C-alpha positions as YAML, in Angstrom:
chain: A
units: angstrom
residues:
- id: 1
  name: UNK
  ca: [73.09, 176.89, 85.76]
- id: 2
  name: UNK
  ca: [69.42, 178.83, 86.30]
- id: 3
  name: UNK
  ca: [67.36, 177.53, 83.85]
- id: 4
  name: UNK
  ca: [66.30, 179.66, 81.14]
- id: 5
  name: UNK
  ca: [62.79, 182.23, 81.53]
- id: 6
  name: UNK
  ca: [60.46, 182.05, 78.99]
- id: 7
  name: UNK
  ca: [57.47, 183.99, 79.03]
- id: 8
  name: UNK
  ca: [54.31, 182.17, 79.53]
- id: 9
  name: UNK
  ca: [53.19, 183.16, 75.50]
- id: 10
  name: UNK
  ca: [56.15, 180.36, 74.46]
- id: 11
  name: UNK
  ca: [54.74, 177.54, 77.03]
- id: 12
  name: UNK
  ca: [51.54, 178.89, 75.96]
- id: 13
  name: UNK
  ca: [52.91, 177.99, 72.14]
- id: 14
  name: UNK
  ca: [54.34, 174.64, 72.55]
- id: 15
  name: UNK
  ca: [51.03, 173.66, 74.56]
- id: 16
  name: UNK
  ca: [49.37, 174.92, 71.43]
- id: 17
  name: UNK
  ca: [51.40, 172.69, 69.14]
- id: 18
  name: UNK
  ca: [50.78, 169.85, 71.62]
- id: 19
  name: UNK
  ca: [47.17, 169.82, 71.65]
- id: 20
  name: UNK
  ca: [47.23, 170.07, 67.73]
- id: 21
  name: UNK
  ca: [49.44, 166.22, 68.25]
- id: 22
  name: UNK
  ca: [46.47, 165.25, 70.59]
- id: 23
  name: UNK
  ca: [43.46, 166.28, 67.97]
- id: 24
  name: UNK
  ca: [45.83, 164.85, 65.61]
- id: 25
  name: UNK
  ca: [46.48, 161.35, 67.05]
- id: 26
  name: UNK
  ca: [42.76, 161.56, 68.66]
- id: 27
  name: UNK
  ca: [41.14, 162.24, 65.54]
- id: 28
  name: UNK
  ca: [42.87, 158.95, 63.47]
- id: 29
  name: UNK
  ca: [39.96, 157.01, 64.40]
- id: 30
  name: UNK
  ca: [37.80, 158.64, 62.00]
- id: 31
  name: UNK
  ca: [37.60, 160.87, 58.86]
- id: 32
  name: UNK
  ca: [37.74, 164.28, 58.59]
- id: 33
  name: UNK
  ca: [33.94, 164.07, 56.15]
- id: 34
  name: UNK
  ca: [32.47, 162.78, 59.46]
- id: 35
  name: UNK
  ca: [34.10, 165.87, 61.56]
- id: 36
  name: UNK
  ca: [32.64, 168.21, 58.70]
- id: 37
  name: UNK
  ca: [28.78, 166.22, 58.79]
- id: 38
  name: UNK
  ca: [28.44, 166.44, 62.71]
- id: 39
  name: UNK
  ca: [29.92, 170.15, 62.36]
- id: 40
  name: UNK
  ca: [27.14, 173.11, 62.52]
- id: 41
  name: UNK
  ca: [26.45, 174.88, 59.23]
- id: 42
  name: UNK
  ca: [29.30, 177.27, 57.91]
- id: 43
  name: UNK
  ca: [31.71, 175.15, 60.43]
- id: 44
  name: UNK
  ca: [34.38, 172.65, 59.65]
- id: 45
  name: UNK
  ca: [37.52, 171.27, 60.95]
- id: 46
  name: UNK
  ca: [40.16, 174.16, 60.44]
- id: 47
  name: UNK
  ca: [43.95, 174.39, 61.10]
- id: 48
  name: UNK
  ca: [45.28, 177.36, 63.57]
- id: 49
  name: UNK
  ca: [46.84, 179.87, 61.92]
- id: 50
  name: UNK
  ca: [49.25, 182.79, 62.56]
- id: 51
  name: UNK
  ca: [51.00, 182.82, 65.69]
- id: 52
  name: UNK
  ca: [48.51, 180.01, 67.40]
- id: 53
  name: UNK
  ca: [49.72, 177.35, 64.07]
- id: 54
  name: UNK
  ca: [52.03, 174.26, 65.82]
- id: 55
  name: UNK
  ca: [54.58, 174.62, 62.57]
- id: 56
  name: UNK
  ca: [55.01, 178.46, 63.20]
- id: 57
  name: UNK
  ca: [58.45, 178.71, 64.12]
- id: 58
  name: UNK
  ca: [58.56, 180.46, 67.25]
- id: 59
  name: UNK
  ca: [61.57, 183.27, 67.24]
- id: 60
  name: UNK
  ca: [65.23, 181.83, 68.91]
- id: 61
  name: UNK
  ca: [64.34, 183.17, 72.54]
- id: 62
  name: UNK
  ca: [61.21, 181.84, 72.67]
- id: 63
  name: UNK
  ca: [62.33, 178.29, 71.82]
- id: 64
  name: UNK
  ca: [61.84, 175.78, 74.44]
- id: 65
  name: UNK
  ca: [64.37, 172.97, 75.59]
- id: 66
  name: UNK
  ca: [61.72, 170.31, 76.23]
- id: 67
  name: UNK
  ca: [61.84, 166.93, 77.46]
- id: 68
  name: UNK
  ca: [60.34, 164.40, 76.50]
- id: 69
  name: UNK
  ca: [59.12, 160.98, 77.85]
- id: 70
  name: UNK
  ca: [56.42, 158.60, 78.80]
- id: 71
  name: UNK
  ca: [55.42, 155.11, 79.97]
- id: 72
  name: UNK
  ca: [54.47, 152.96, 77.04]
- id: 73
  name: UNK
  ca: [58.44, 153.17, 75.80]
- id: 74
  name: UNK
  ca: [60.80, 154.55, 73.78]
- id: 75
  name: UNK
  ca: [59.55, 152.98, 70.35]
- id: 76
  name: UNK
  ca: [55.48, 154.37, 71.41]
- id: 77
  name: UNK
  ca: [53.67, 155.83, 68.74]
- id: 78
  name: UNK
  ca: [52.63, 158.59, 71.36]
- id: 79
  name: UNK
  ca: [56.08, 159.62, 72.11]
- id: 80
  name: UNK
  ca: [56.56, 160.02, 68.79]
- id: 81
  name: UNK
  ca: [53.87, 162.16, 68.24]
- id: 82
  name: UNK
  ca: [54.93, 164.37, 70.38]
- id: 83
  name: UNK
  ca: [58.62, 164.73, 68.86]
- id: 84
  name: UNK
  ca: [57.13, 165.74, 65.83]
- id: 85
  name: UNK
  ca: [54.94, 167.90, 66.75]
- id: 86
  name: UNK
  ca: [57.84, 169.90, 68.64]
- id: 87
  name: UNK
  ca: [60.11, 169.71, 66.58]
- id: 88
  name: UNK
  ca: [58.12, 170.76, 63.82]
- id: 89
  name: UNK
  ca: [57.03, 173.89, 66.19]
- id: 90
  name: UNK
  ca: [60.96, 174.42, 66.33]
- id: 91
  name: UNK
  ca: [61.26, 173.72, 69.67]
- id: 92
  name: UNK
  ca: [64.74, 171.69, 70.90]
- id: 93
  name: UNK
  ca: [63.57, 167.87, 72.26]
- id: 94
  name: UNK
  ca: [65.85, 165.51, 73.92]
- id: 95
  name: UNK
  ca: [63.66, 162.03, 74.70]
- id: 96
  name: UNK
  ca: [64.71, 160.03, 77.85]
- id: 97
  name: UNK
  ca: [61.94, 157.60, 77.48]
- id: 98
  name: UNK
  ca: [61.99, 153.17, 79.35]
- id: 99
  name: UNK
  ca: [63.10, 151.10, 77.25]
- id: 100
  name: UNK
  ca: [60.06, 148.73, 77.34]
- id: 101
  name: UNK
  ca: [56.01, 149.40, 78.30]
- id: 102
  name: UNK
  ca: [55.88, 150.83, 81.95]
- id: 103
  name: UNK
  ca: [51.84, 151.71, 82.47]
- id: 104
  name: UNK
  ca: [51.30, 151.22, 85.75]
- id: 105
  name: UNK
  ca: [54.07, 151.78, 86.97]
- id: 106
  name: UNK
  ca: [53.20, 155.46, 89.09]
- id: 107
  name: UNK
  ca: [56.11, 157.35, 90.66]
- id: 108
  name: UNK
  ca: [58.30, 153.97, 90.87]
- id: 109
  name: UNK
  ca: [61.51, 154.16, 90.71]
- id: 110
  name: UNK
  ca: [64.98, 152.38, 91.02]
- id: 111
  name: UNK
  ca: [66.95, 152.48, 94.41]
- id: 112
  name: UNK
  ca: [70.04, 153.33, 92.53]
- id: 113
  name: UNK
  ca: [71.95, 152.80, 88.89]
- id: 114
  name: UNK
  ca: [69.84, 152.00, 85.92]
- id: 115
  name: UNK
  ca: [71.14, 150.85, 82.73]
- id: 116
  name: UNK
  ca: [70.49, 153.03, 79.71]
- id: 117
  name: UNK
  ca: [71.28, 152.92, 75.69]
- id: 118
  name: UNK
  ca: [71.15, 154.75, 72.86]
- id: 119
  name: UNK
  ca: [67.80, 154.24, 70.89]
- id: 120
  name: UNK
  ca: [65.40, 155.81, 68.55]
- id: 121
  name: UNK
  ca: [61.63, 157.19, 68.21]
- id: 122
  name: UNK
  ca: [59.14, 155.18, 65.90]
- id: 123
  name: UNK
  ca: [60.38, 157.78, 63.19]
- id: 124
  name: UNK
  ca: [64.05, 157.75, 63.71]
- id: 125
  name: UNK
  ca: [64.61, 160.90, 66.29]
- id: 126
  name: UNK
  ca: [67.58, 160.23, 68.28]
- id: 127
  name: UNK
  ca: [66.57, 158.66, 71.69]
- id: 128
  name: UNK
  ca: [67.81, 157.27, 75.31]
- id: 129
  name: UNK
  ca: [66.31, 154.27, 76.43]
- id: 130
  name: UNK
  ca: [66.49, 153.45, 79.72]
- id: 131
  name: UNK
  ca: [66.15, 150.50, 81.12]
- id: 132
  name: UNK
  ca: [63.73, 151.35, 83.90]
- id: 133
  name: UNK
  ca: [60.70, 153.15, 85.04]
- id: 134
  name: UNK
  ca: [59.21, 156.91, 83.72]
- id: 135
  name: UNK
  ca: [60.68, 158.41, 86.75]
- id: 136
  name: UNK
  ca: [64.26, 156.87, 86.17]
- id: 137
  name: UNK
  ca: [64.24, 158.52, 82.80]
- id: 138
  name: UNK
  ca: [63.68, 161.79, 84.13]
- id: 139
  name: UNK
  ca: [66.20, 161.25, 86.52]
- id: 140
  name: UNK
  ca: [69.05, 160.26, 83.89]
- id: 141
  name: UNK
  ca: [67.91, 162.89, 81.81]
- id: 142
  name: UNK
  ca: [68.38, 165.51, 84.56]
- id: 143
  name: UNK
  ca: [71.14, 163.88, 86.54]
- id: 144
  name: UNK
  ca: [73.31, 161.85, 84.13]
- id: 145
  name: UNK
  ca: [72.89, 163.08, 81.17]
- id: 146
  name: UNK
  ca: [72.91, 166.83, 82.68]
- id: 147
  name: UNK
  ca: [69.65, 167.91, 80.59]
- id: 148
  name: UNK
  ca: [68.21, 171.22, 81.82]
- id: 149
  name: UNK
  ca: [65.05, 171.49, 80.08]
- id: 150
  name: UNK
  ca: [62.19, 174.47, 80.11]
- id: 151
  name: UNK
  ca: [59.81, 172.01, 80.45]
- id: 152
  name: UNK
  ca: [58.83, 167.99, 79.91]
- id: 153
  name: UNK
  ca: [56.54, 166.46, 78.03]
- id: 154
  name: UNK
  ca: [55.13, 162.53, 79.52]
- id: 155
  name: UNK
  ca: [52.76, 161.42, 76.88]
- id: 156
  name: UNK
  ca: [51.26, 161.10, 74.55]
- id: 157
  name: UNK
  ca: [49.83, 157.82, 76.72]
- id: 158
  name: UNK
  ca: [47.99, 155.01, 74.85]
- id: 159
  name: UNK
  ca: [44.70, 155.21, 76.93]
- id: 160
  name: UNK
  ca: [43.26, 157.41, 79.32]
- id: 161
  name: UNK
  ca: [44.57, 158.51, 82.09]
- id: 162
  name: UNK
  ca: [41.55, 159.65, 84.60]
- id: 163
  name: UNK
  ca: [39.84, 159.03, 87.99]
- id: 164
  name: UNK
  ca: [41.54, 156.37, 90.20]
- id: 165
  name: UNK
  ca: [43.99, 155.20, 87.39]
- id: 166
  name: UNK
  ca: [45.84, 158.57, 88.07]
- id: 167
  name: UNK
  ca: [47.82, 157.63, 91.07]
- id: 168
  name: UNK
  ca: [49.08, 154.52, 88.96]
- id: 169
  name: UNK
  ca: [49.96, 155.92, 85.88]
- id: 170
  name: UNK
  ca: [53.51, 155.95, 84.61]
- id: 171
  name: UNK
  ca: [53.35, 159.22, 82.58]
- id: 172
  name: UNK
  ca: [51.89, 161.02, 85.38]
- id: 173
  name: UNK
  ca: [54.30, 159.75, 87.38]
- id: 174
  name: UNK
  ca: [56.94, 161.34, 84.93]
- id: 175
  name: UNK
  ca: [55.68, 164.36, 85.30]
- id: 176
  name: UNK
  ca: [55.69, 164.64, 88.43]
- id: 177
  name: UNK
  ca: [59.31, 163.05, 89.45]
- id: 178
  name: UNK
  ca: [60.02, 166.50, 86.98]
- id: 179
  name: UNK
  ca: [57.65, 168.54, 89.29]
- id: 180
  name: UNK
  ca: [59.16, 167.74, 92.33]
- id: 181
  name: UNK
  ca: [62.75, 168.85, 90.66]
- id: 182
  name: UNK
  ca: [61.46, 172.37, 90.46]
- id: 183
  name: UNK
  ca: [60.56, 171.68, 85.75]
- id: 184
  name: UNK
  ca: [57.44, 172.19, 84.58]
- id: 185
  name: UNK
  ca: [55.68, 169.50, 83.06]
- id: 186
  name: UNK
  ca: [52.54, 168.21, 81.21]
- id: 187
  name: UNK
  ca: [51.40, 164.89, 80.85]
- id: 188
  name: UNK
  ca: [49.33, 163.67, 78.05]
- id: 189
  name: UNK
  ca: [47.32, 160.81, 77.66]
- id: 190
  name: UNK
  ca: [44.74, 159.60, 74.82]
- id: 191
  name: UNK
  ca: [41.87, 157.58, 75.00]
- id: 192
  name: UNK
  ca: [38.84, 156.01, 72.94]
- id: 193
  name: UNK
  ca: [36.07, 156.19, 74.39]
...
């Protein structure tokens, strides 16, 4: 089946509620006085509103089927992240995520069959684990499991995810094993530093 057209406004959306999951997960390290302190006078931390807010529902054709997986497995905090903050935007998320931890694993993937059960996110969102590396998921999720999403989500990684370490990261090689199947996809990583 052709997959769905959105217009760019609803990736545009669910990008929007995704970077509010990065500030969101980024910003745990500290408190929200110390945001206001370092801010400029008259300037705070503020939440998007209107149509640019993550929780805004977005209206039924404009709701994405999105994908979701990553590297640091199934039961990540990241991944989880993620599913919440989509699903709270109102956006449909199926998560084909390893089983176990997978960083450094690239574009690696299994010469045939991989094992795969049913599982759940960190806060109880249906999952499948499988039993393999980032690009295997995306595989069962598009092969096996006959998922035909608007777009996948690798992420939210537990560390950065820049300069040489690119080429050997797990969630970027997600993304791209979606990529080269013709989906578009973002991968998301999160550092301290």
């Amino acid at each position: 089946a052709p997959r769905r057209s959105h217009p760019h406004s609803t990736i545009a959306r669910a990008v929007a509620a995704l970077a509010a999951v990065v500030v969101l997960v980024a910003g745990c390290g500290g408190s929200d006085d110390d945001a206001e302190a370092d801010a400029p006078s008259g300037e705070g931390t503020t939440e998007p509103s209107g149509a640019d807010a993550p929780d805004a529902e977005p209206a039924e054709d404009e709701t994405l089927e999105v994908l979701v997986t990553n590297d640091d497995g199934v039961g990540a905090e990241g991944i989880d992240a993620v599913v919440e903050g989509l699903t709270g935007a109102g956006h449909e998320v199926e998560v084909v995520a390893p089983l176990e931890q997978q960083s450094g694993t690239g574009g690696t993937f299994t010469d045939g069959p991989v094992e795969s059960e049913e599982a759940e996110t960190a806060s109880g969102h249906p999952a499948l684990a499988v039993d393999g590396f980032p690009s295997d998921s995306v595989r069962v999720a598009l092969d096996e499991e006959g998922i035909e999403p608007d777009l996948v989500v690798s992420g939210i990684n537990e560390g950065q995810n820049v300069g040489a370490v690119v080429d050997v990261s797990g969630t970027i090689g997600a993304a791209r094993a979606a990529v080269a199947r013709d989906v578009p996809a973002l991968a998301l990583s999160a550092g301290i530093g």
